[in-house]
Short mmCIF file of N, CA, C and O in Angstrom, two decimals:
data_model
loop_
_atom_site.label_atom_id
_atom_site.label_comp_id
_atom_site.label_asym_id
_atom_site.label_seq_id
_atom_site.Cartn_x
_atom_site.Cartn_y
_atom_site.Cartn_z
N MET O 253 63.26 139.36 107.97
CA MET O 253 63.89 139.37 106.76
C MET O 253 65.63 139.77 107.40
O MET O 253 65.45 140.62 107.67
N LYS O 254 66.14 138.44 106.63
CA LYS O 254 67.78 138.88 106.58
C LYS O 254 67.87 140.22 105.49
O LYS O 254 67.50 140.29 104.22
N HIS O 255 68.71 141.25 106.44
CA HIS O 255 69.26 142.23 105.12
C HIS O 255 70.37 141.69 104.49
O HIS O 255 71.12 141.00 104.74
N ARG O 256 70.21 142.46 103.05
CA ARG O 256 70.93 141.88 102.14
C ARG O 256 71.59 143.12 101.55
O ARG O 256 70.80 144.13 101.31
N SER O 257 72.99 143.17 101.11
CA SER O 257 73.96 144.17 100.62
C SER O 257 72.91 143.68 98.94
O SER O 257 73.74 142.81 97.98
N VAL O 258 73.40 144.66 97.94
CA VAL O 258 72.94 144.41 96.66
C VAL O 258 74.10 145.38 96.08
O VAL O 258 74.32 146.24 96.10
N THR O 259 74.97 144.25 95.47
CA THR O 259 75.74 144.78 94.76
C THR O 259 75.60 144.49 93.47
O THR O 259 76.65 145.12 92.58
N ASP O 260 75.16 143.69 92.52
CA ASP O 260 74.86 143.88 91.43
C ASP O 260 73.60 142.86 90.68
O ASP O 260 72.76 142.96 91.44
N LEU O 261 73.61 142.83 89.31
CA LEU O 261 71.88 142.30 89.30
C LEU O 261 72.21 140.75 89.39
O LEU O 261 70.77 141.02 90.08
N VAL O 262 72.33 140.14 89.59
CA VAL O 262 71.97 139.19 90.81
C VAL O 262 71.96 138.95 92.01
O VAL O 262 71.02 138.27 92.63
N ASP O 263 72.62 139.83 92.89
CA ASP O 263 72.07 140.07 93.91
C ASP O 263 70.51 141.12 94.24
O ASP O 263 70.24 140.40 94.84
N HIS O 264 70.88 142.16 92.97
CA HIS O 264 69.26 142.58 92.89
C HIS O 264 68.25 141.51 92.94
O HIS O 264 67.23 141.61 92.92
N LEU O 265 68.45 140.64 91.97
CA LEU O 265 67.41 140.05 91.21
C LEU O 265 67.11 138.93 92.35
O LEU O 265 65.62 138.46 92.88
N ILE O 266 68.10 138.57 93.15
CA ILE O 266 67.44 137.73 94.48
C ILE O 266 67.03 138.09 95.33
O ILE O 266 66.29 137.30 96.15
N HIS O 267 67.53 139.46 95.78
CA HIS O 267 66.82 139.95 96.83
C HIS O 267 65.24 140.81 96.29
O HIS O 267 64.48 140.09 97.28
N CYS O 268 65.03 141.02 95.51
CA CYS O 268 63.68 141.15 95.31
C CYS O 268 62.79 140.00 94.69
O CYS O 268 62.10 139.68 95.50
N ALA O 269 63.25 138.64 94.57
CA ALA O 269 62.77 137.73 94.39
C ALA O 269 61.77 136.89 96.48
O ALA O 269 61.14 136.56 95.85
N GLU O 270 63.54 137.51 96.70
CA GLU O 270 63.12 137.00 98.27
C GLU O 270 62.06 138.08 98.91
O GLU O 270 61.18 137.68 99.82
N SER O 271 61.63 139.44 98.30
CA SER O 271 61.33 140.66 99.30
C SER O 271 60.15 140.79 98.41
O SER O 271 59.26 141.38 98.94
N LYS O 272 60.32 140.56 97.23
CA LYS O 272 58.38 140.81 96.72
C LYS O 272 58.38 139.99 95.43
O LYS O 272 57.96 140.05 94.23
N ALA O 273 58.10 138.83 95.78
CA ALA O 273 58.58 137.56 94.58
C ALA O 273 56.79 138.28 93.95
O ALA O 273 57.76 137.28 92.71
N GLU O 274 55.95 137.95 93.98
CA GLU O 274 55.00 137.91 93.06
C GLU O 274 54.65 139.51 92.12
O GLU O 274 53.58 139.53 91.47
N THR O 275 55.54 140.48 92.72
CA THR O 275 55.54 141.77 91.80
C THR O 275 55.96 141.60 90.43
O THR O 275 57.07 140.67 89.63
N VAL O 276 55.43 141.66 89.40
CA VAL O 276 55.79 142.05 88.08
C VAL O 276 56.85 142.96 88.00
O VAL O 276 56.97 143.58 87.98
N LEU O 277 58.08 142.16 87.33
CA LEU O 277 58.92 142.63 87.18
C LEU O 277 58.85 142.94 85.43
O LEU O 277 59.06 144.50 85.03
N TYR O 278 58.38 142.83 84.26
CA TYR O 278 58.28 142.79 83.16
C TYR O 278 57.08 142.01 82.63
O TYR O 278 56.50 141.14 83.07
N THR O 279 56.68 142.79 81.75
CA THR O 279 55.58 142.41 81.01
C THR O 279 55.95 142.52 79.14
O THR O 279 56.23 143.41 79.04
N PHE O 280 55.90 141.10 78.84
CA PHE O 280 55.97 141.12 76.95
C PHE O 280 54.61 141.28 76.51
O PHE O 280 54.17 140.42 76.75
N VAL O 281 54.36 141.65 75.27
CA VAL O 281 53.50 142.14 74.43
C VAL O 281 53.63 141.51 73.05
O VAL O 281 54.45 142.47 72.63
N ALA O 282 52.93 140.67 72.52
CA ALA O 282 53.62 140.07 71.52
C ALA O 282 52.13 138.91 70.74
O ALA O 282 51.72 138.72 71.29
N ASP O 283 51.97 139.88 69.44
CA ASP O 283 50.76 139.08 69.07
C ASP O 283 49.04 139.49 69.81
O ASP O 283 48.53 138.19 69.96
N GLY O 284 49.41 140.13 70.47
CA GLY O 284 47.83 140.84 71.14
C GLY O 284 48.25 139.69 72.29
O GLY O 284 47.20 140.28 73.46
N ASN O 285 49.25 139.52 72.79
CA ASN O 285 49.06 138.44 74.01
C ASN O 285 50.09 138.82 75.08
O ASN O 285 51.26 139.18 74.32
N GLU O 286 49.60 139.14 76.30
CA GLU O 286 51.06 139.45 76.93
C GLU O 286 51.44 138.24 77.99
O GLU O 286 50.71 137.39 78.38
N THR O 287 52.79 138.59 78.56
CA THR O 287 53.44 137.39 79.16
C THR O 287 53.76 138.51 80.51
O THR O 287 54.80 139.14 80.59
N HIS O 288 53.18 137.93 81.32
CA HIS O 288 53.81 138.83 82.36
C HIS O 288 54.72 138.18 83.55
O HIS O 288 54.76 136.73 83.13
N VAL O 289 56.04 138.28 84.39
CA VAL O 289 56.86 137.93 84.11
C VAL O 289 57.30 138.30 85.87
O VAL O 289 57.84 139.74 85.61
N THR O 290 57.49 137.83 87.00
CA THR O 290 57.53 137.85 87.94
C THR O 290 59.06 138.34 88.65
O THR O 290 59.73 136.94 88.15
N TYR O 291 59.27 138.37 89.60
CA TYR O 291 60.81 138.16 89.98
C TYR O 291 61.11 136.74 90.79
O TYR O 291 62.12 135.86 90.26
N ALA O 292 60.17 136.44 91.33
CA ALA O 292 59.98 134.66 91.70
C ALA O 292 60.71 134.13 90.12
O ALA O 292 61.50 132.93 90.44
N THR O 293 59.31 134.12 89.32
CA THR O 293 59.89 133.15 87.87
C THR O 293 60.99 133.54 87.07
O THR O 293 61.52 132.53 87.17
N LEU O 294 61.84 134.50 87.41
CA LEU O 294 62.75 135.11 86.72
C LEU O 294 63.74 134.26 87.39
O LEU O 294 64.42 133.73 86.87
N HIS O 295 63.31 134.63 89.12
CA HIS O 295 65.00 133.92 89.52
C HIS O 295 65.03 132.44 89.71
O HIS O 295 65.83 131.62 89.41
N GLN O 296 63.84 131.56 89.47
CA GLN O 296 63.51 130.07 89.07
C GLN O 296 63.73 129.61 87.82
O GLN O 296 64.87 128.54 87.98
N LYS O 297 63.89 130.44 87.23
CA LYS O 297 63.92 129.79 85.55
C LYS O 297 65.18 130.55 85.15
O LYS O 297 66.47 129.52 84.26
N ALA O 298 65.94 131.24 85.75
CA ALA O 298 67.59 131.97 85.51
C ALA O 298 68.30 130.70 86.32
O ALA O 298 69.64 130.10 85.93
N LYS O 299 67.89 130.22 87.74
CA LYS O 299 68.90 129.05 88.29
C LYS O 299 68.46 127.70 87.45
O LYS O 299 69.82 127.37 87.82
N CYS O 300 67.39 127.12 87.06
CA CYS O 300 67.63 126.21 86.02
C CYS O 300 68.39 126.27 85.25
O CYS O 300 69.12 125.49 84.61
N ILE O 301 68.48 127.19 84.26
CA ILE O 301 69.81 127.63 83.50
C ILE O 301 70.54 127.39 83.85
O ILE O 301 72.19 127.62 82.92
N ALA O 302 71.37 128.11 84.85
CA ALA O 302 72.28 128.61 85.49
C ALA O 302 72.51 126.66 85.83
O ALA O 302 74.28 126.34 85.45
N GLY O 303 72.04 126.29 86.29
CA GLY O 303 72.50 124.69 86.66
C GLY O 303 73.17 123.93 85.17
O GLY O 303 73.76 123.27 85.02
N PHE O 304 72.21 123.92 84.76
CA PHE O 304 72.63 123.41 83.09
C PHE O 304 73.83 124.11 82.36
O PHE O 304 74.57 123.33 82.02
N LEU O 305 74.23 125.53 82.51
CA LEU O 305 75.03 125.97 82.16
C LEU O 305 76.34 125.91 82.75
O LEU O 305 77.59 125.08 82.35
N GLN O 306 76.63 125.50 83.83
CA GLN O 306 77.69 125.22 85.03
C GLN O 306 78.00 123.64 84.38
O GLN O 306 79.07 123.27 84.87
N GLN O 307 77.09 122.41 84.63
CA GLN O 307 76.80 121.46 83.76
C GLN O 307 78.42 121.37 82.85
O GLN O 307 78.65 120.61 82.55
N ARG O 308 78.27 122.12 82.00
CA ARG O 308 79.17 122.65 80.65
C ARG O 308 79.54 123.38 80.18
O ARG O 308 80.48 123.23 79.37
N TYR O 309 79.79 124.13 80.96
CA TYR O 309 80.80 125.52 80.78
C TYR O 309 81.25 125.96 82.35
O TYR O 309 80.98 125.77 83.20
N PHE O 310 82.44 126.08 81.81
CA PHE O 310 83.49 126.60 83.20
C PHE O 310 83.08 128.19 83.47
O PHE O 310 83.16 129.07 82.59
N ARG O 311 83.38 128.85 84.73
CA ARG O 311 83.30 129.93 85.07
C ARG O 311 84.40 130.88 84.11
O ARG O 311 85.54 130.79 83.86
N GLY O 312 83.02 132.31 83.93
CA GLY O 312 84.07 132.86 82.93
C GLY O 312 84.24 132.84 81.24
O GLY O 312 84.85 133.37 80.31
N GLU O 313 83.62 131.38 80.74
CA GLU O 313 83.42 131.27 79.44
C GLU O 313 82.33 132.07 78.27
O GLU O 313 81.70 132.49 79.15
N ARG O 314 82.68 131.49 77.75
CA ARG O 314 81.42 132.67 76.97
C ARG O 314 80.58 131.43 76.16
O ARG O 314 80.63 130.91 75.45
N VAL O 315 79.29 132.35 76.45
CA VAL O 315 78.02 131.92 75.94
C VAL O 315 76.90 132.69 74.81
O VAL O 315 76.99 133.72 75.59
N LEU O 316 77.04 132.24 73.78
CA LEU O 316 76.35 132.82 72.44
C LEU O 316 74.80 132.51 73.21
O LEU O 316 74.32 131.50 73.43
N LEU O 317 74.33 133.80 72.85
CA LEU O 317 72.85 133.48 72.94
C LEU O 317 71.91 133.87 71.98
O LEU O 317 71.67 135.66 71.40
N ALA O 318 71.95 133.23 70.87
CA ALA O 318 71.15 133.05 69.50
C ALA O 318 69.80 133.44 69.89
O ALA O 318 68.99 132.61 69.21
N LEU O 319 68.83 134.47 70.74
CA LEU O 319 67.72 134.59 71.50
C LEU O 319 66.63 136.25 70.36
O LEU O 319 67.63 137.21 70.69
N LYS O 320 65.35 135.45 70.25
CA LYS O 320 65.37 136.98 70.10
C LYS O 320 64.56 137.90 70.95
O LYS O 320 64.63 137.14 71.84
N PRO O 321 64.59 138.83 71.34
CA PRO O 321 63.82 139.62 72.41
C PRO O 321 62.75 139.14 72.80
O PRO O 321 61.72 138.94 71.77
N GLY O 322 62.91 139.05 74.28
CA GLY O 322 61.52 138.35 74.81
C GLY O 322 61.61 137.70 75.75
O GLY O 322 62.99 137.72 76.48
N PRO O 323 60.67 137.14 76.77
CA PRO O 323 61.03 136.72 78.27
C PRO O 323 62.45 135.35 78.24
O PRO O 323 63.05 135.60 78.91
N GLU O 324 62.13 134.65 76.78
CA GLU O 324 63.41 133.57 77.36
C GLU O 324 64.58 134.47 77.12
O GLU O 324 65.87 134.18 77.56
N PHE O 325 65.07 135.60 76.21
CA PHE O 325 66.29 136.35 76.04
C PHE O 325 66.70 136.63 77.45
O PHE O 325 68.30 136.47 77.59
N ILE O 326 65.44 137.34 78.39
CA ILE O 326 66.06 137.77 79.49
C ILE O 326 66.65 137.06 80.37
O ILE O 326 67.67 136.32 81.39
N THR O 327 65.81 135.65 80.69
CA THR O 327 65.90 134.47 81.37
C THR O 327 67.15 133.81 81.14
O THR O 327 67.86 133.60 81.84
N GLY O 328 67.69 133.65 79.82
CA GLY O 328 68.93 132.92 79.42
C GLY O 328 70.23 133.99 80.00
O GLY O 328 71.10 133.54 80.46
N PHE O 329 69.60 135.67 79.63
CA PHE O 329 70.77 135.91 80.18
C PHE O 329 71.01 136.00 81.54
O PHE O 329 72.19 135.95 81.86
N PHE O 330 69.99 135.89 82.41
CA PHE O 330 70.18 136.06 83.87
C PHE O 330 70.72 134.08 84.29
O PHE O 330 71.38 134.68 85.15
N GLY O 331 70.38 133.69 83.63
CA GLY O 331 70.93 132.37 83.53
C GLY O 331 72.94 132.57 83.53
O GLY O 331 73.06 131.77 84.19
N CYS O 332 73.00 132.97 82.44
CA CYS O 332 74.30 133.01 82.18
C CYS O 332 74.50 133.55 83.58
O CYS O 332 75.59 133.22 84.14
N LEU O 333 74.21 134.88 83.88
CA LEU O 333 75.34 135.79 85.04
C LEU O 333 74.95 134.89 86.39
O LEU O 333 75.81 135.23 86.95
N TYR O 334 74.02 134.06 86.58
CA TYR O 334 74.06 133.32 87.72
C TYR O 334 75.23 132.10 87.50
O TYR O 334 75.10 131.64 88.54
N ALA O 335 75.03 131.92 86.07
CA ALA O 335 76.10 130.28 85.85
C ALA O 335 77.25 131.24 86.39
O ALA O 335 78.52 130.48 86.03
N ALA O 336 78.02 132.73 86.34
CA ALA O 336 79.22 133.25 86.03
C ALA O 336 79.40 133.06 85.04
O ALA O 336 81.05 132.75 84.95
N VAL O 337 79.33 133.18 83.82
CA VAL O 337 79.08 132.64 81.91
C VAL O 337 79.23 134.09 81.27
O VAL O 337 78.48 134.47 82.01
N ILE O 338 79.78 134.54 80.57
CA ILE O 338 80.08 135.39 79.86
C ILE O 338 79.15 135.48 78.84
O ILE O 338 78.93 134.93 77.84
N PRO O 339 77.65 136.44 78.78
CA PRO O 339 76.52 136.04 77.60
C PRO O 339 76.74 137.21 76.57
O PRO O 339 77.35 138.14 76.71
N VAL O 340 76.88 136.68 75.37
CA VAL O 340 77.16 137.09 74.12
C VAL O 340 75.92 136.94 73.36
O VAL O 340 75.59 136.37 72.59
N PRO O 341 74.95 138.25 73.35
CA PRO O 341 74.27 137.65 72.78
C PRO O 341 73.84 138.48 71.37
O PRO O 341 74.47 139.17 70.88
N LEU O 342 72.85 137.48 70.20
CA LEU O 342 73.21 138.18 69.04
C LEU O 342 72.03 137.19 68.42
O LEU O 342 70.78 136.76 69.19
N TYR O 343 71.20 138.17 67.62
CA TYR O 343 69.81 137.55 66.72
C TYR O 343 69.92 136.10 66.32
O TYR O 343 71.19 135.52 65.80
N PRO O 344 68.97 135.70 66.04
CA PRO O 344 68.98 134.07 65.62
C PRO O 344 69.55 134.52 64.28
O PRO O 344 69.22 135.12 63.35
N PRO O 345 70.46 133.88 63.55
CA PRO O 345 70.98 133.49 62.38
C PRO O 345 69.10 133.44 61.37
O PRO O 345 68.77 132.53 61.19
N LEU O 346 69.53 134.20 60.64
CA LEU O 346 68.52 134.64 59.49
C LEU O 346 69.11 134.17 58.30
O LEU O 346 68.16 134.03 57.08
N SER O 347 69.86 134.51 57.93
CA SER O 347 70.24 134.37 56.28
C SER O 347 72.12 133.54 55.95
O SER O 347 72.54 133.80 57.84
N HIS O 348 71.96 133.39 55.24
CA HIS O 348 73.47 132.82 55.14
C HIS O 348 74.86 133.98 55.37
O HIS O 348 75.60 133.72 56.08
N ALA O 349 74.57 135.22 55.21
CA ALA O 349 75.36 136.25 55.12
C ALA O 349 75.29 136.43 56.71
O ALA O 349 76.49 136.61 57.79
N PHE O 350 74.36 136.49 57.58
CA PHE O 350 74.18 136.53 58.88
C PHE O 350 74.83 135.34 59.93
O PHE O 350 75.95 135.71 60.91
N ILE O 351 75.28 134.58 59.04
CA ILE O 351 75.53 133.14 60.32
C ILE O 351 77.45 133.54 59.69
O ILE O 351 78.20 133.43 60.59
N LYS O 352 77.77 134.26 58.80
CA LYS O 352 79.03 134.74 58.51
C LYS O 352 79.75 135.54 59.64
O LYS O 352 80.48 135.70 60.47
N LYS O 353 78.54 136.44 60.10
CA LYS O 353 78.49 137.84 61.43
C LYS O 353 79.22 136.68 62.21
O LYS O 353 79.54 137.01 63.29
N ILE O 354 78.01 135.79 62.69
CA ILE O 354 78.15 135.30 63.65
C ILE O 354 79.48 134.37 63.78
O ILE O 354 79.92 134.25 64.93
N GLU O 355 79.98 133.65 62.88
CA GLU O 355 81.28 133.19 63.19
C GLU O 355 82.76 134.16 63.52
O GLU O 355 83.15 134.35 64.03
N HIS O 356 82.03 135.26 62.80
CA HIS O 356 83.12 136.54 63.40
C HIS O 356 83.09 137.18 64.95
O HIS O 356 84.10 136.94 65.48
N VAL O 357 82.23 136.58 65.65
CA VAL O 357 81.63 137.18 66.67
C VAL O 357 82.22 135.86 67.09
O VAL O 357 82.94 136.31 68.66
N ILE O 358 82.15 134.71 66.98
CA ILE O 358 82.53 133.78 68.00
C ILE O 358 84.29 133.55 68.13
O ILE O 358 84.41 133.32 69.02
N GLN O 359 84.84 134.43 66.61
CA GLN O 359 86.50 134.00 67.17
C GLN O 359 86.43 135.30 67.81
O GLN O 359 87.44 135.16 69.11
N ASP O 360 85.81 136.50 67.79
CA ASP O 360 86.01 137.76 68.79
C ASP O 360 85.98 137.24 70.27
O ASP O 360 86.61 137.55 71.24
N ALA O 361 84.55 136.53 70.38
CA ALA O 361 84.45 136.14 72.20
C ALA O 361 85.46 135.58 72.11
O ALA O 361 85.77 135.11 73.38
#
């Protein structure tokens, strides 16, 4: 196996996806259901999201992640890192007042 220097989160995930692919990285429990995500699964999904983002955004641009906590957020976050875009996490808008807050975040980002 090729030795890899782990220098950041992306390198670490890639290293783990190669060396312990089927190891469960995290488990989410919601409504009594468990979702297990392995290193390999997160790596593959993050690569797919990164491909999508790379077609639409330039390296270093900011991307809003308006997702609830859960597997989709983590996958989206790593997809941004893989694509070299900057994730800006936010909760999904729940009210008109919250939309105003999002507009301020967009202006700042």
